[in-house]
Each structure stands twice: as C-alpha cells, then as structure tokens.
PDB file of C-alpha atoms in Angstrom:
ATOM      1  CA  MET M   1       3.029 -24.111  20.833  1.00 97.00           C
ATOM      2  CA  TYR M   2       0.343 -26.221  22.565  1.00 97.00           C
ATOM      3  CA  ALA M   3      -0.054 -28.012  19.136  1.00 97.00           C
ATOM      4  CA  ALA M   4       3.404 -28.890  19.844  1.00 97.00           C
ATOM      5  CA  PHE M   5       3.241 -30.041  23.357  1.00 96.00           C
ATOM      6  CA  TYR M   6      -0.018 -31.883  22.731  1.00 96.00           C
ATOM      7  CA  SER M   7       1.985 -33.769  19.148  1.00 97.00           C
ATOM      8  CA  GLY M   8       4.444 -34.722  22.205  1.00 95.00           C
ATOM      9  CA  MET M   9       1.584 -36.735  24.167  1.00 94.00           C
ATOM     10  CA  ARG M  10       1.020 -38.534  20.813  1.00 95.00           C
ATOM     11  CA  ALA M  11       4.450 -39.520  20.964  1.00 94.00           C
ATOM     12  CA  MET M  12       5.597 -37.815  17.542  1.00 96.00           C
ATOM     13  CA  ARG M  13       8.551 -36.085  16.803  1.00 96.00           C
ATOM     14  CA  THR M  14       7.724 -32.957  15.987  1.00 97.00           C
ATOM     15  CA  LYS M  15       8.989 -29.478  14.461  1.00 98.00           C
ATOM     16  CA  LEU M  16       7.709 -26.129  14.924  1.00 97.00           C
ATOM     17  CA  ILE M  17       9.135 -23.835  12.129  1.00 96.00           C
ATOM     18  CA  ASP M  18       8.649 -20.448  12.630  1.00 94.00           C
ATOM     19  CA  ALA M  19       9.111 -17.437  10.604  1.00 90.00           C
ATOM     20  CA  LYS M  20      10.082 -14.710  13.268  1.00 90.00           C
ATOM     21  CA  GLU M  21      12.550 -14.961  15.120  1.00 92.00           C
ATOM     22  CA  GLU M  22      10.915 -15.773  18.699  1.00 93.00           C
ATOM     23  CA  LEU M  23       7.468 -17.558  19.266  1.00 94.00           C
ATOM     24  CA  GLY M  24       4.589 -16.359  20.553  1.00 92.00           C
ATOM     25  CA  GLY M  25       2.993 -14.810  17.158  1.00 87.00           C
ATOM     26  CA  PHE M  26       0.236 -11.888  17.346  1.00 84.00           C
ATOM     27  CA  MET M  27       0.349 -11.954  20.731  1.00 87.00           C
ATOM     28  CA  ARG M  28       3.756 -10.058  20.788  1.00 85.00           C
ATOM     29  CA  THR M  29       2.010  -7.363  19.533  1.00 78.00           C
ATOM     30  CA  TYR M  30       0.591  -7.130  22.644  1.00 80.00           C
ATOM     31  CA  PRO M  31       2.446  -8.342  25.539  1.00 82.00           C
ATOM     32  CA  GLU M  32       0.503  -5.782  28.229  1.00 79.00           C
ATOM     33  CA  LYS M  33      -2.684  -6.703  27.210  1.00 81.00           C
ATOM     34  CA  LEU M  34      -4.579  -8.608  30.307  1.00 85.00           C
ATOM     35  CA  VAL M  35      -5.628 -12.094  28.801  1.00 88.00           C
ATOM     36  CA  TRP M  36      -9.199 -13.460  31.042  1.00 88.00           C
ATOM     37  CA  ASP M  37     -10.508 -16.067  28.940  1.00 88.00           C
ATOM     38  CA  VAL M  38      -7.880 -19.127  28.854  1.00 92.00           C
ATOM     39  CA  GLY M  39      -9.757 -21.731  31.531  1.00 91.00           C
ATOM     40  CA  GLY M  40      -8.068 -22.375  34.092  1.00 92.00           C
ATOM     41  CA  VAL M  41      -5.821 -19.549  34.208  1.00 91.00           C
ATOM     42  CA  ASP M  42      -6.055 -16.033  36.435  1.00 93.00           C
ATOM     43  CA  PRO M  43      -5.842 -12.952  34.099  1.00 91.00           C
ATOM     44  CA  ILE M  44      -2.521 -13.297  32.646  1.00 93.00           C
ATOM     45  CA  HIS M  45      -0.245 -10.612  30.682  1.00 91.00           C
ATOM     46  CA  CYS M  46       0.242 -11.844  27.373  1.00 91.00           C
ATOM     47  CA  GLU M  47       4.033 -11.887  27.575  1.00 92.00           C
ATOM     48  CA  ARG M  48       3.391 -14.280  30.456  1.00 95.00           C
ATOM     49  CA  LEU M  49       1.323 -16.260  28.633  1.00 96.00           C
ATOM     50  CA  ILE M  50       3.428 -16.500  25.682  1.00 95.00           C
ATOM     51  CA  ASP M  51       6.747 -17.549  28.380  1.00 96.00           C
ATOM     52  CA  SER M  52       4.416 -19.994  30.055  1.00 96.00           C
ATOM     53  CA  LEU M  53       3.130 -21.644  26.282  1.00 96.00           C
ATOM     54  CA  GLU M  54       6.623 -21.338  25.173  1.00 96.00           C
ATOM     55  CA  LYS M  55       7.856 -23.718  28.441  1.00 96.00           C
ATOM     56  CA  GLN M  56       4.754 -26.133  27.764  1.00 96.00           C
ATOM     57  CA  ALA M  57       5.685 -26.731  24.120  1.00 96.00           C
ATOM     58  CA  ARG M  58       9.853 -27.863  25.271  1.00 96.00           C
ATOM     59  CA  THR M  59       8.345 -30.290  27.616  1.00 95.00           C
ATOM     60  CA  PHE M  60       8.842 -33.721  24.883  1.00 94.00           C
ATOM     61  CA  ASP M  61      11.812 -31.458  23.385  1.00 95.00           C
ATOM     62  CA  PRO M  62      10.639 -30.767  19.051  1.00 97.00           C
ATOM     63  CA  THR M  63      12.616 -29.443  16.858  1.00 97.00           C
ATOM     64  CA  LEU M  64      12.322 -25.103  17.289  1.00 97.00           C
ATOM     65  CA  VAL M  65      13.416 -23.646  13.745  1.00 97.00           C
ATOM     66  CA  LEU M  66      13.155 -19.661  13.905  1.00 96.00           C
ATOM     67  CA  GLY M  67      13.582 -17.715  11.184  1.00 93.00           C
ATOM     68  CA  GLN M  68      12.739 -18.849   8.223  1.00 94.00           C
ATOM     69  CA  GLU M  69      10.423 -18.505   6.665  1.00 92.00           C
ATOM     70  CA  ILE M  70       8.614 -21.630   4.622  1.00 93.00           C
ATOM     71  CA  ALA M  71       8.216 -19.852   0.958  1.00 90.00           C
ATOM     72  CA  GLN M  72       7.555 -23.808  -1.177  1.00 93.00           C
ATOM     73  CA  MET M  73       5.452 -26.378  -0.935  1.00 96.00           C
ATOM     74  CA  GLU M  74       6.287 -29.691  -2.988  1.00 95.00           C
ATOM     75  CA  ARG M  75       5.138 -33.285  -2.731  1.00 94.00           C
ATOM     76  CA  GLN M  76       7.254 -35.977  -3.565  1.00 93.00           C
ATOM     77  CA  ASP M  77       5.485 -39.353  -2.951  1.00 90.00           C
ATOM     78  CA  ASP M  78       4.030 -39.440   0.674  1.00 92.00           C
ATOM     79  CA  ILE M  79       7.002 -36.500   1.839  1.00 97.00           C
ATOM     80  CA  PHE M  80       6.108 -33.300   1.814  1.00 97.00           C
ATOM     81  CA  VAL M  81       9.521 -31.101   0.766  1.00 97.00           C
ATOM     82  CA  LEU M  82       9.280 -27.547   2.868  1.00 97.00           C
ATOM     83  CA  THR M  83      12.015 -24.989   1.588  1.00 96.00           C
ATOM     84  CA  SER M  84      12.458 -21.919   3.169  1.00 95.00           C
ATOM     85  CA  LYS M  85      13.036 -18.861   1.432  1.00 92.00           C
ATOM     86  CA  THR M  86      16.744 -18.759   2.987  1.00 91.00           C
ATOM     87  CA  GLY M  87      17.289 -22.339   1.437  1.00 94.00           C
ATOM     88  CA  GLU M  88      16.737 -24.485   3.760  1.00 96.00           C
ATOM     89  CA  LEU M  89      14.927 -28.392   3.098  1.00 97.00           C
ATOM     90  CA  HIS M  90      12.400 -29.890   5.930  1.00 97.00           C
ATOM     91  CA  SER M  91      10.909 -33.237   5.193  1.00 97.00           C
ATOM     92  CA  THR M  92       8.141 -34.311   6.386  1.00 98.00           C
ATOM     93  CA  ARG M  93       4.623 -36.982   5.819  1.00 97.00           C
ATOM     94  CA  THR M  94       2.293 -34.299   7.578  1.00 98.00           C
ATOM     95  CA  ILE M  95       2.138 -30.216   8.153  1.00 98.00           C
ATOM     96  CA  LEU M  96       0.289 -28.691  10.348  1.00 98.00           C
ATOM     97  CA  LEU M  97      -0.475 -25.092   9.546  1.00 97.00           C
ATOM     98  CA  CYS M  98      -0.978 -22.550  12.340  1.00 95.00           C
ATOM     99  CA  ALA M  99       0.328 -19.285  10.544  1.00 92.00           C
ATOM    100  CA  GLY M 100      -2.454 -17.216  12.429  1.00 89.00           C
ATOM    101  CA  ARG M 101      -3.429 -13.879  11.356  1.00 81.00           C
ATOM    102  CA  GLY M 102       0.436 -14.248   8.885  1.00 76.00           C
ATOM    103  CA  MET M 103       2.918 -11.833   8.755  1.00 71.00           C
ATOM    104  CA  THR M 104       1.352  -8.403  10.413  1.00 68.00           C
ATOM    105  CA  GLN M 105       1.485  -5.442   9.495  1.00 74.00           C
ATOM    106  CA  VAL M 106      -0.342  -2.571  11.470  1.00 81.00           C
ATOM    107  CA  GLN M 107      -2.775  -0.361   9.558  1.00 85.00           C
ATOM    108  CA  LYS M 108      -1.448   3.009   9.980  1.00 88.00           C
ATOM    109  CA  LEU M 109      -3.539   6.372  10.466  1.00 90.00           C
ATOM    110  CA  ASP M 110      -4.349   7.902   6.648  1.00 87.00           C
ATOM    111  CA  ILE M 111      -3.561  11.420   7.439  1.00 90.00           C
ATOM    112  CA  GLU M 112      -0.713  13.378   6.405  1.00 86.00           C
ATOM    113  CA  GLY M 113       2.269  14.246   8.532  1.00 88.00           C
ATOM    114  CA  ALA M 114       0.513  11.381  11.125  1.00 92.00           C
ATOM    115  CA  ASN M 115       4.089   9.601  10.839  1.00 90.00           C
ATOM    116  CA  ARG M 116       5.889  12.472  12.184  1.00 92.00           C
ATOM    117  CA  TYR M 117       4.363  11.573  16.146  1.00 94.00           C
ATOM    118  CA  GLU M 118       5.142   7.996  16.017  1.00 90.00           C
ATOM    119  CA  LEU M 119       7.872   7.898  17.912  1.00 84.00           C
ATOM    120  CA  ASN M 120       6.002  10.148  20.590  1.00 92.00           C
ATOM    121  CA  ASN M 121       2.695  10.150  21.614  1.00 95.00           C
ATOM    122  CA  LEU M 122       1.036   8.463  18.680  1.00 96.00           C
ATOM    123  CA  HIS M 123       0.601   4.844  19.051  1.00 94.00           C
ATOM    124  CA  TYR M 124      -0.081   1.604  17.198  1.00 90.00           C
ATOM    125  CA  THR M 125       0.270  -0.932  20.015  1.00 86.00           C
ATOM    126  CA  VAL M 126       0.766  -0.174  23.845  1.00 87.00           C
ATOM    127  CA  THR M 127       3.626  -1.953  25.879  1.00 81.00           C
ATOM    128  CA  ASP M 128       3.486  -0.507  28.851  1.00 87.00           C
ATOM    129  CA  LEU M 129       0.878   1.345  30.468  1.00 90.00           C
ATOM    130  CA  SER M 130       2.238   3.142  33.260  1.00 92.00           C
ATOM    131  CA  ARG M 131       3.187   5.905  30.173  1.00 93.00           C
ATOM    132  CA  PHE M 132      -0.447   6.597  30.489  1.00 96.00           C
ATOM    133  CA  LYS M 133      -1.185   7.189  33.910  1.00 96.00           C
ATOM    134  CA  ASP M 134      -3.057  10.700  34.558  1.00 97.00           C
ATOM    135  CA  GLN M 135      -3.271  11.426  30.700  1.00 97.00           C
ATOM    136  CA  ARG M 136      -5.958  12.504  28.476  1.00 97.00           C
ATOM    137  CA  VAL M 137      -5.727   9.229  26.048  1.00 98.00           C
ATOM    138  CA  LEU M 138      -7.915   8.957  23.025  1.00 98.00           C
ATOM    139  CA  ILE M 139      -8.240   5.502  21.294  1.00 97.00           C
ATOM    140  CA  SER M 140      -9.472   5.006  17.453  1.00 96.00           C
ATOM    141  CA  GLY M 141     -11.236   1.506  17.087  1.00 95.00           C
ATOM    142  CA  GLY M 142     -13.668  -0.368  17.127  1.00 94.00           C
ATOM    143  CA  GLY M 143     -12.356  -3.964  18.315  1.00 91.00           C
ATOM    144  CA  ASP M 144     -11.518  -6.166  20.510  1.00 89.00           C
ATOM    145  CA  SER M 145      -8.256  -4.680  21.395  1.00 88.00           C
ATOM    146  CA  ALA M 146      -9.299  -0.898  20.651  1.00 93.00           C
ATOM    147  CA  VAL M 147     -11.669  -2.003  23.886  1.00 95.00           C
ATOM    148  CA  ASP M 148      -9.639  -3.942  25.359  1.00 91.00           C
ATOM    149  CA  TRP M 149      -7.070  -1.044  25.931  1.00 92.00           C
ATOM    150  CA  ALA M 150      -9.648   1.082  26.724  1.00 95.00           C
ATOM    151  CA  ASN M 151     -10.612  -0.583  29.575  1.00 94.00           C
ATOM    152  CA  GLU M 152      -7.198  -1.352  30.871  1.00 92.00           C
ATOM    153  CA  ILE M 153      -6.228   2.443  30.394  1.00 96.00           C
ATOM    154  CA  VAL M 154      -9.574   4.032  32.415  1.00 96.00           C
ATOM    155  CA  LYS M 155      -8.019   2.957  35.781  1.00 94.00           C
ATOM    156  CA  LEU M 156      -5.106   5.105  35.679  1.00 95.00           C
ATOM    157  CA  ALA M 157      -5.528   7.700  32.682  1.00 96.00           C
ATOM    158  CA  LYS M 158      -6.981  11.151  33.363  1.00 97.00           C
ATOM    159  CA  GLN M 159      -9.809  10.396  31.060  1.00 97.00           C
ATOM    160  CA  VAL M 160      -9.666   8.099  27.884  1.00 97.00           C
ATOM    161  CA  ILE M 161     -11.758   8.804  25.047  1.00 98.00           C
ATOM    162  CA  VAL M 162     -13.087   6.146  22.125  1.00 98.00           C
ATOM    163  CA  VAL M 163     -13.410   7.328  18.912  1.00 97.00           C
ATOM    164  CA  HIS M 164     -15.170   4.557  16.272  1.00 97.00           C
ATOM    165  CA  ARG M 165     -16.538   5.542  12.737  1.00 94.00           C
ATOM    166  CA  ARG M 166     -19.424   2.764  13.029  1.00 94.00           C
ATOM    167  CA  ASN M 167     -22.331   2.844  16.149  1.00 95.00           C
ATOM    168  CA  GLU M 168     -21.952  -0.581  16.660  1.00 94.00           C
ATOM    169  CA  PHE M 169     -18.380  -1.895  18.082  1.00 95.00           C
ATOM    170  CA  THR M 170     -17.407  -5.119  16.455  1.00 91.00           C
ATOM    171  CA  ALA M 171     -15.528  -6.282  20.178  1.00 89.00           C
ATOM    172  CA  HIS M 172     -17.318  -8.677  22.739  1.00 88.00           C
ATOM    173  CA  GLU M 173     -20.237  -7.498  24.104  1.00 92.00           C
ATOM    174  CA  LEU M 174     -19.187  -7.090  27.628  1.00 92.00           C
ATOM    175  CA  PRO M 175     -15.997  -5.521  27.569  1.00 92.00           C
ATOM    176  CA  VAL M 176     -18.020  -2.799  25.143  1.00 96.00           C
ATOM    177  CA  ALA M 177     -20.599  -2.581  28.252  1.00 96.00           C
ATOM    178  CA  GLN M 178     -18.026  -2.199  30.619  1.00 95.00           C
ATOM    179  CA  MET M 179     -15.959   0.500  28.308  1.00 96.00           C
ATOM    180  CA  LYS M 180     -19.274   2.455  27.516  1.00 96.00           C
ATOM    181  CA  THR M 181     -19.455   2.302  31.637  1.00 96.00           C
ATOM    182  CA  SER M 182     -16.196   4.262  32.258  1.00 95.00           C
ATOM    183  CA  ALA M 183     -14.839   6.305  28.998  1.00 96.00           C
ATOM    184  CA  THR M 184     -16.226   8.672  26.984  1.00 96.00           C
ATOM    185  CA  VAL M 185     -17.513   6.926  23.696  1.00 97.00           C
ATOM    186  CA  MET M 186     -18.075   9.039  20.715  1.00 97.00           C
ATOM    187  CA  THR M 187     -19.440   7.742  17.627  1.00 97.00           C
ATOM    188  CA  PRO M 188     -19.879   7.968  14.897  1.00 97.00           C
ATOM    189  CA  TYR M 189     -16.293  10.021  14.572  1.00 96.00           C
ATOM    190  CA  SER M 190     -13.008   9.570  12.924  1.00 96.00           C
ATOM    191  CA  ILE M 191      -9.765  11.213  12.846  1.00 96.00           C
ATOM    192  CA  SER M 192      -9.816  14.065  10.801  1.00 95.00           C
ATOM    193  CA  ARG M 193      -6.829  15.795  11.643  1.00 95.00           C
ATOM    194  CA  LEU M 194      -4.159  16.098  14.439  1.00 96.00           C
ATOM    195  CA  TYR M 195      -3.001  19.437  15.402  1.00 95.00           C
ATOM    196  CA  GLY M 196       0.614  19.114  16.970  1.00 94.00           C
ATOM    197  CA  GLU M 197       3.521  21.355  18.400  1.00 90.00           C
ATOM    198  CA  GLY M 198       6.416  19.646  17.483  1.00 89.00           C
ATOM    199  CA  ASP M 199       6.721  16.115  17.624  1.00 90.00           C
ATOM    200  CA  ARG M 200       4.228  15.713  19.672  1.00 95.00           C
ATOM    201  CA  ILE M 201       0.022  15.828  19.219  1.00 96.00           C
ATOM    202  CA  LYS M 202      -1.673  18.089  21.056  1.00 96.00           C
ATOM    203  CA  THR M 203      -5.746  18.401  19.204  1.00 96.00           C
ATOM    204  CA  VAL M 204      -7.323  15.790  17.172  1.00 96.00           C
ATOM    205  CA  ALA M 205      -9.845  17.068  14.954  1.00 96.00           C
ATOM    206  CA  LEU M 206     -12.728  14.528  14.874  1.00 97.00           C
ATOM    207  CA  GLU M 207     -15.670  14.262  12.066  1.00 96.00           C
ATOM    208  CA  HIS M 208     -18.523  12.829  12.407  1.00 96.00           C
ATOM    209  CA  SER M 209     -19.234  10.192   9.627  1.00 93.00           C
ATOM    210  CA  GLU M 210     -23.293  11.213   8.782  1.00 94.00           C
ATOM    211  CA  THR M 211     -22.932  14.935   9.207  1.00 94.00           C
ATOM    212  CA  GLY M 212     -19.409  16.019   8.786  1.00 94.00           C
ATOM    213  CA  GLU M 213     -19.041  17.953  11.605  1.00 95.00           C
ATOM    214  CA  ILE M 214     -16.011  18.667  13.456  1.00 96.00           C
ATOM    215  CA  GLU M 215     -15.117  18.423  17.170  1.00 95.00           C
ATOM    216  CA  GLN M 216     -11.857  19.185  18.080  1.00 96.00           C
ATOM    217  CA  ILE M 217     -10.518  17.361  21.188  1.00 96.00           C
ATOM    218  CA  GLU M 218      -7.065  18.227  23.359  1.00 96.00           C
ATOM    219  CA  VAL M 219      -5.261  15.148  24.057  1.00 97.00           C
ATOM    220  CA  ASP M 220      -2.264  14.018  25.673  1.00 97.00           C
ATOM    221  CA  GLU M 221      -1.447  10.836  23.827  1.00 97.00           C
ATOM    222  CA  VAL M 222      -3.220   8.826  21.161  1.00 97.00           C
ATOM    223  CA  ILE M 223      -3.839   5.164  20.515  1.00 96.00           C
ATOM    224  CA  VAL M 224      -4.831   3.885  16.668  1.00 95.00           C
ATOM    225  CA  SER M 225      -6.693   0.487  16.770  1.00 93.00           C
ATOM    226  CA  HIS M 226      -7.437  -0.085  12.725  1.00 91.00           C
ATOM    227  CA  GLY M 227      -6.222  -3.441  13.036  1.00 82.00           C
ATOM    228  CA  PHE M 228      -3.508  -5.343  10.550  1.00 77.00           C
ATOM    229  CA  ASP M 229      -3.014  -6.674   7.308  1.00 73.00           C
ATOM    230  CA  ARG M 230      -2.819  -9.802   6.572  1.00 74.00           C
ATOM    231  CA  ASP M 231       0.070 -11.409   4.723  1.00 74.00           C
ATOM    232  CA  PHE M 232       0.266 -15.429   4.639  1.00 81.00           C
ATOM    233  CA  GLY M 233       3.349 -15.133   1.787  1.00 78.00           C
ATOM    234  CA  ASP M 234       3.121 -18.276  -0.397  1.00 84.00           C
ATOM    235  CA  LEU M 235       0.555 -20.519   1.857  1.00 87.00           C
ATOM    236  CA  LEU M 236      -2.286 -19.324   0.129  1.00 86.00           C
ATOM    237  CA  LYS M 237      -0.791 -20.747  -2.912  1.00 89.00           C
ATOM    238  CA  TRP M 238      -0.465 -24.250  -2.267  1.00 93.00           C
ATOM    239  CA  GLY M 239      -3.865 -24.868  -3.584  1.00 93.00           C
ATOM    240  CA  LEU M 240      -5.542 -24.987  -0.357  1.00 95.00           C
ATOM    241  CA  ASP M 241      -8.919 -24.338  -0.200  1.00 95.00           C
ATOM    242  CA  LYS M 242     -10.350 -20.742   1.318  1.00 91.00           C
ATOM    243  CA  GLU M 243     -12.877 -18.944   2.488  1.00 89.00           C
ATOM    244  CA  ASP M 244     -13.548 -14.931   3.602  1.00 80.00           C
ATOM    245  CA  TYR M 245     -11.680 -15.512   6.357  1.00 79.00           C
ATOM    246  CA  GLY M 246      -9.154 -18.274   6.777  1.00 87.00           C
ATOM    247  CA  VAL M 247      -8.155 -21.918   5.062  1.00 94.00           C
ATOM    248  CA  SER M 248     -11.444 -24.141   5.144  1.00 96.00           C
ATOM    249  CA  VAL M 249     -11.195 -27.329   7.389  1.00 97.00           C
ATOM    250  CA  ASP M 250     -13.601 -29.973   8.135  1.00 97.00           C
ATOM    251  CA  PRO M 251     -14.497 -30.576  11.340  1.00 95.00           C
ATOM    252  CA  ARG M 252     -11.141 -33.204  11.973  1.00 96.00           C
ATOM    253  CA  MET M 253      -9.220 -29.886  11.038  1.00 97.00           C
ATOM    254  CA  ARG M 254      -8.341 -31.872   7.553  1.00 98.00           C
ATOM    255  CA  THR M 255      -7.399 -28.802   4.929  1.00 97.00           C
ATOM    256  CA  SER M 256      -8.026 -29.952   1.018  1.00 97.00           C
ATOM    257  CA  ILE M 257      -5.238 -31.956   0.499  1.00 96.00           C
ATOM    258  CA  PRO M 258      -4.635 -35.182   2.438  1.00 97.00           C
ATOM    259  CA  GLY M 259      -1.661 -34.668   5.153  1.00 97.00           C
ATOM    260  CA  ILE M 260      -2.005 -30.842   5.318  1.00 97.00           C
ATOM    261  CA  PHE M 261      -3.815 -29.901   8.362  1.00 98.00           C
ATOM    262  CA  GLY M 262      -4.930 -26.416  10.376  1.00 97.00           C
ATOM    263  CA  ALA M 263      -5.036 -24.956  13.607  1.00 97.00           C
ATOM    264  CA  GLY M 264      -6.283 -21.712  15.250  1.00 95.00           C
ATOM    265  CA  ASP M 265      -6.438 -18.294  13.355  1.00 92.00           C
ATOM    266  CA  PHE M 266      -5.297 -19.478   9.949  1.00 93.00           C
ATOM    267  CA  ILE M 267      -8.526 -21.702   9.301  1.00 95.00           C
ATOM    268  CA  THR M 268     -12.290 -21.239   9.233  1.00 94.00           C
ATOM    269  CA  TYR M 269     -15.152 -23.783   9.535  1.00 95.00           C
ATOM    270  CA  GLY M 270     -18.399 -23.708  10.998  1.00 91.00           C
ATOM    271  CA  SER M 271     -18.281 -23.307  14.894  1.00 91.00           C
ATOM    272  CA  LYS M 272     -14.819 -21.762  14.596  1.00 93.00           C
ATOM    273  CA  VAL M 273     -13.898 -19.776  18.031  1.00 92.00           C
ATOM    274  CA  ARG M 274     -11.212 -17.154  17.149  1.00 89.00           C
ATOM    275  CA  LEU M 275     -10.351 -17.258  20.501  1.00 90.00           C
ATOM    276  CA  ILE M 276      -6.647 -18.667  22.254  1.00 92.00           C
ATOM    277  CA  ALA M 277      -9.335 -21.544  24.139  1.00 94.00           C
ATOM    278  CA  GLY M 278     -10.239 -22.132  20.749  1.00 95.00           C
ATOM    279  CA  ALA M 279      -6.942 -22.757  19.416  1.00 95.00           C
ATOM    280  CA  PHE M 280      -5.859 -24.667  21.925  1.00 96.00           C
ATOM    281  CA  ASN M 281      -9.161 -26.664  21.183  1.00 96.00           C
ATOM    282  CA  ASP M 282      -8.376 -26.972  17.068  1.00 97.00           C
ATOM    283  CA  ALA M 283      -4.920 -27.799  18.027  1.00 97.00           C
ATOM    284  CA  VAL M 284      -5.966 -30.948  19.680  1.00 97.00           C
ATOM    285  CA  LEU M 285      -8.314 -31.914  16.927  1.00 97.00           C
ATOM    286  CA  ALA M 286      -5.304 -31.541  14.063  1.00 98.00           C
ATOM    287  CA  VAL M 287      -2.808 -33.848  16.185  1.00 98.00           C
ATOM    288  CA  ASN M 288      -5.195 -36.339  17.140  1.00 98.00           C
ATOM    289  CA  SER M 289      -5.816 -35.949  12.977  1.00 98.00           C
ATOM    290  CA  VAL M 290      -2.495 -36.631  11.680  1.00 98.00           C
ATOM    291  CA  LYS M 291      -1.696 -38.995  14.393  1.00 98.00           C
ATOM    292  CA  LEU M 292      -4.385 -41.106  13.006  1.00 98.00           C
ATOM    293  CA  TYR M 293      -3.545 -40.343   9.217  1.00 98.00           C
ATOM    294  CA  LEU M 294       0.645 -41.730   9.951  1.00 97.00           C
ATOM    295  CA  ASP M 295      -1.150 -44.579  12.210  1.00 97.00           C
ATOM    296  CA  PRO M 296      -5.057 -45.451  11.689  1.00 96.00           C
ATOM    297  CA  SER M 297      -4.894 -48.112  14.288  1.00 96.00           C
ATOM    298  CA  ALA M 298      -3.945 -45.060  16.506  1.00 95.00           C
ATOM    299  CA  SER M 299      -6.391 -44.391  19.815  1.00 93.00           C
ATOM    300  CA  ASP M 300      -8.595 -41.376  18.321  1.00 93.00           C
ATOM    301  CA  MET M 301      -7.219 -38.941  21.332  1.00 90.00           C
ATOM    302  CA  ALA M 302      -4.151 -38.368  23.712  1.00 88.00           C
ATOM    303  CA  GLY M 303      -4.899 -40.368  27.233  1.00 80.00           C
ATOM    304  CA  VAL M 304      -5.436 -37.803  29.613  1.00 82.00           C
ATOM    305  CA  SER M 305      -2.462 -36.460  31.525  1.00 81.00           C
ATOM    306  CA  SER M 306      -2.700 -37.665  34.766  1.00 76.00           C
ATOM    307  CA  HIS M 307      -2.202 -41.618  32.883  1.00 75.00           C
ATOM    308  CA  ASN M 308      -0.249 -41.111  29.746  1.00 77.00           C
ATOM    309  CA  ALA M 309       2.888 -42.582  30.027  1.00 78.00           C
ATOM    310  CA  ARG M 310       4.370 -40.152  28.532  1.00 77.00           C
ATOM    311  CA  PHE M 311       4.447 -38.121  32.033  1.00 81.00           C
ATOM    312  CA  PHE M 312       5.022 -40.982  34.212  1.00 78.00           C
ATOM    313  CA  GLU M 313       9.174 -40.147  35.033  1.00 77.00           C
ATOM    314  CA  LYS M 314       8.275 -36.589  34.552  1.00 77.00           C
ATOM    315  CA  ASN M 315       5.677 -36.808  37.119  1.00 79.00           C
ATOM    316  CA  LYS M 316       8.179 -38.618  39.052  1.00 76.00           C
ATOM    317  CA  ALA M 317      10.945 -36.170  39.338  1.00 75.00           C
ATOM    318  CA  ILE M 318       8.559 -33.443  40.041  1.00 76.00           C
ATOM    319  CA  GLY M 319       7.152 -35.318  42.920  1.00 70.00           C
ATOM    320  CA  ASN M 320      11.074 -36.372  43.820  1.00 69.00           C
ATOM    321  CA  GLU M 321      11.669 -32.196  43.609  1.00 64.00           C
ATOM    322  CA  GLY M 322       9.094 -31.656  46.073  1.00 59.00           C
ATOM    323  CA  ARG M 323      10.444 -34.189  48.616  1.00 60.00           C
ATOM    324  CA  ALA M 324      13.809 -32.621  48.222  1.00 60.00           C
ATOM    325  CA  ASN M 325      12.294 -29.420  49.285  1.00 61.00           C
ATOM    326  CA  LEU M 326      10.469 -30.361  51.846  1.00 58.00           C
ATOM    327  CA  ASN M 327      13.520 -32.073  53.216  1.00 62.00           C
ATOM    328  CA  VAL M 328      15.384 -28.421  53.131  1.00 60.00           C
ATOM    329  CA  ILE M 329      12.810 -26.977  54.616  1.00 64.00           C
ATOM    330  CA  GLN M 330      12.708 -28.935  57.769  1.00 61.00           C
ATOM    331  CA  SER M 331      15.865 -29.529  58.458  1.00 53.00           C
TER     332      SER M 331
END
C-alpha cells in the first residue's frame, strides 16, 4: 500500500493486485495487536493502521484489483504479461513484488482432539482482547506474536502463562524483558495434551523438553502462536534468485530478473530490517528503481511532499477545507 502511494508521488500509473478480497496482508491476522514501532505514529491497533495505509494508498487513484491470485508470468519483448488464476490478463513494463509472507496458513497444535476446542477457548489469533479479562490464559510460542499478546493480555487477565519449547525466545529483546516481569514464563516446555469438559479446555499438560517431566495447569483460555506456513503460489517458479528467507534483491531492490523489483517481507538482502518501518523504506527504494528503469533521466527520488508538485492542489484543497470549517465555527 505504501509503494502504491509513493509510486503516485513519482507520477507513475499504478495497479495494485491482491489475491485477497481486502488489503492489509498479514496484518489482518492481528487486528487488535498494538503496533509501537512505526515512526511518528502513536501506538496503534493493526486494524486502524491498515485503514490509514489504505486511505494513503488511494491518494493518487491507483487501480485496485482484489481477489486475483497471479498464477503465471510471461515476458513478451519488454512487456510482462501476468495471468491470474481466474483468467484475467495484466500487462506491465515493471513489477514490484510485495508478497509479504505469502498466502499464510496457521500452524495448528498437532495434538489429537485439539480441533474440537477451536470454536471455544483454543485460539490461533486474537480478535477481541476483552474475552481474556479476569481469565487464566496460557500462551504457547516464542516469537514476536506470542510475546506481544502476553504483554497485552497480562494487563487485563487474572494470570498469563507463557510456554516455550526452548529456553531462548526469538522475539525482540525489550518485549521479552517486559513479559518476564509480568507473566509466568515456563521454559523449556511444550503442550503435550489437552483435557477438557465438553468443548472447552480445562487443563493443559506441559512436558519439559529435556527431562520429560509433566506438569498440569488449569486454564480458562489457550492461545497457540507457533507461526505460519508460507505459500507463495507460483511466484517462486518465475526463476528469481532466492535465499532461505526470501527472494534476493540488491541494495536498490532489484531482483535477478530485470524489470522485477521487490519490497517487504518477501525479499531479503544483507541489511534487511523485518519491521513495518523497514518495509516502508524498501518500498521507497524499489519505486525509485522502477522509475529509473522506465526513465533513466528521472531524478533518483521523489521530491519531499512539502515541495512535490503532485501535492499542490491537494494542499490547497485541505487549506480551503480548514478555512471553511473555521468560518463555520466563527459564524
């Protein structure tokens, strides 16, 4: 979405194609998760951040195509022809791949009978924090999501227990330190069995990863945050160079195929920062490279918004709207 906005700043025609029926990508998985690390933005829930990004993306009226997963790419002279799984064709001189984590599928708890509790108190994501108020909540996982949920839920739950199969967490250091001061942390343990009454979990059996010792914990709610399986469909069949975690790009976000660029979690390079803020910077670098690919005589980057001609009329409209509101108040 930010790439679509910045492409508009560079006066390029832009088409944004998404396999899903709504924009937002992986952030849709955690609508109530608080995001703290976007520059100049107060802590904001993912859902609100998505809304703001979508509004910004629409600034220069890009063409939005939703619900189309691209299945095939062909090059015809200097034109790429993209074919969706539903048969639509899209022609373009350049492609910017912002596929994020792809079509994600949650890694579910691999324990017999676990699925019977999914509609009640076994959760793989959190959409409503209020349901955990005054509850005993067990969270299984060691990544950023598990730790972030623990730090959010501990503010209103009766007790939060975090279980991880390793001693070390893979989440960022500060949230881990915060979690350890407020939640009960059990490592190295993993869930070995669930005991329930009807369709609700009542007790969780935890197995020590080294000794095999079993502990049983009474719970009201269980959150499993073991990550996601990633599926990029046919994108990885295009012949792009790739590494263990993403398609390889150079410092200017160029892939191994001329005319195809990348940004965000889909790509990897030496100093890659896997944060939303890092994806914004990837998008700027990639769009600038697209512009130079199409027009080598263009400037290296867009002018800052306060001096960019594309904003003159928009700034004037905002100013007129503000004066109109002031007149209403004065009258």
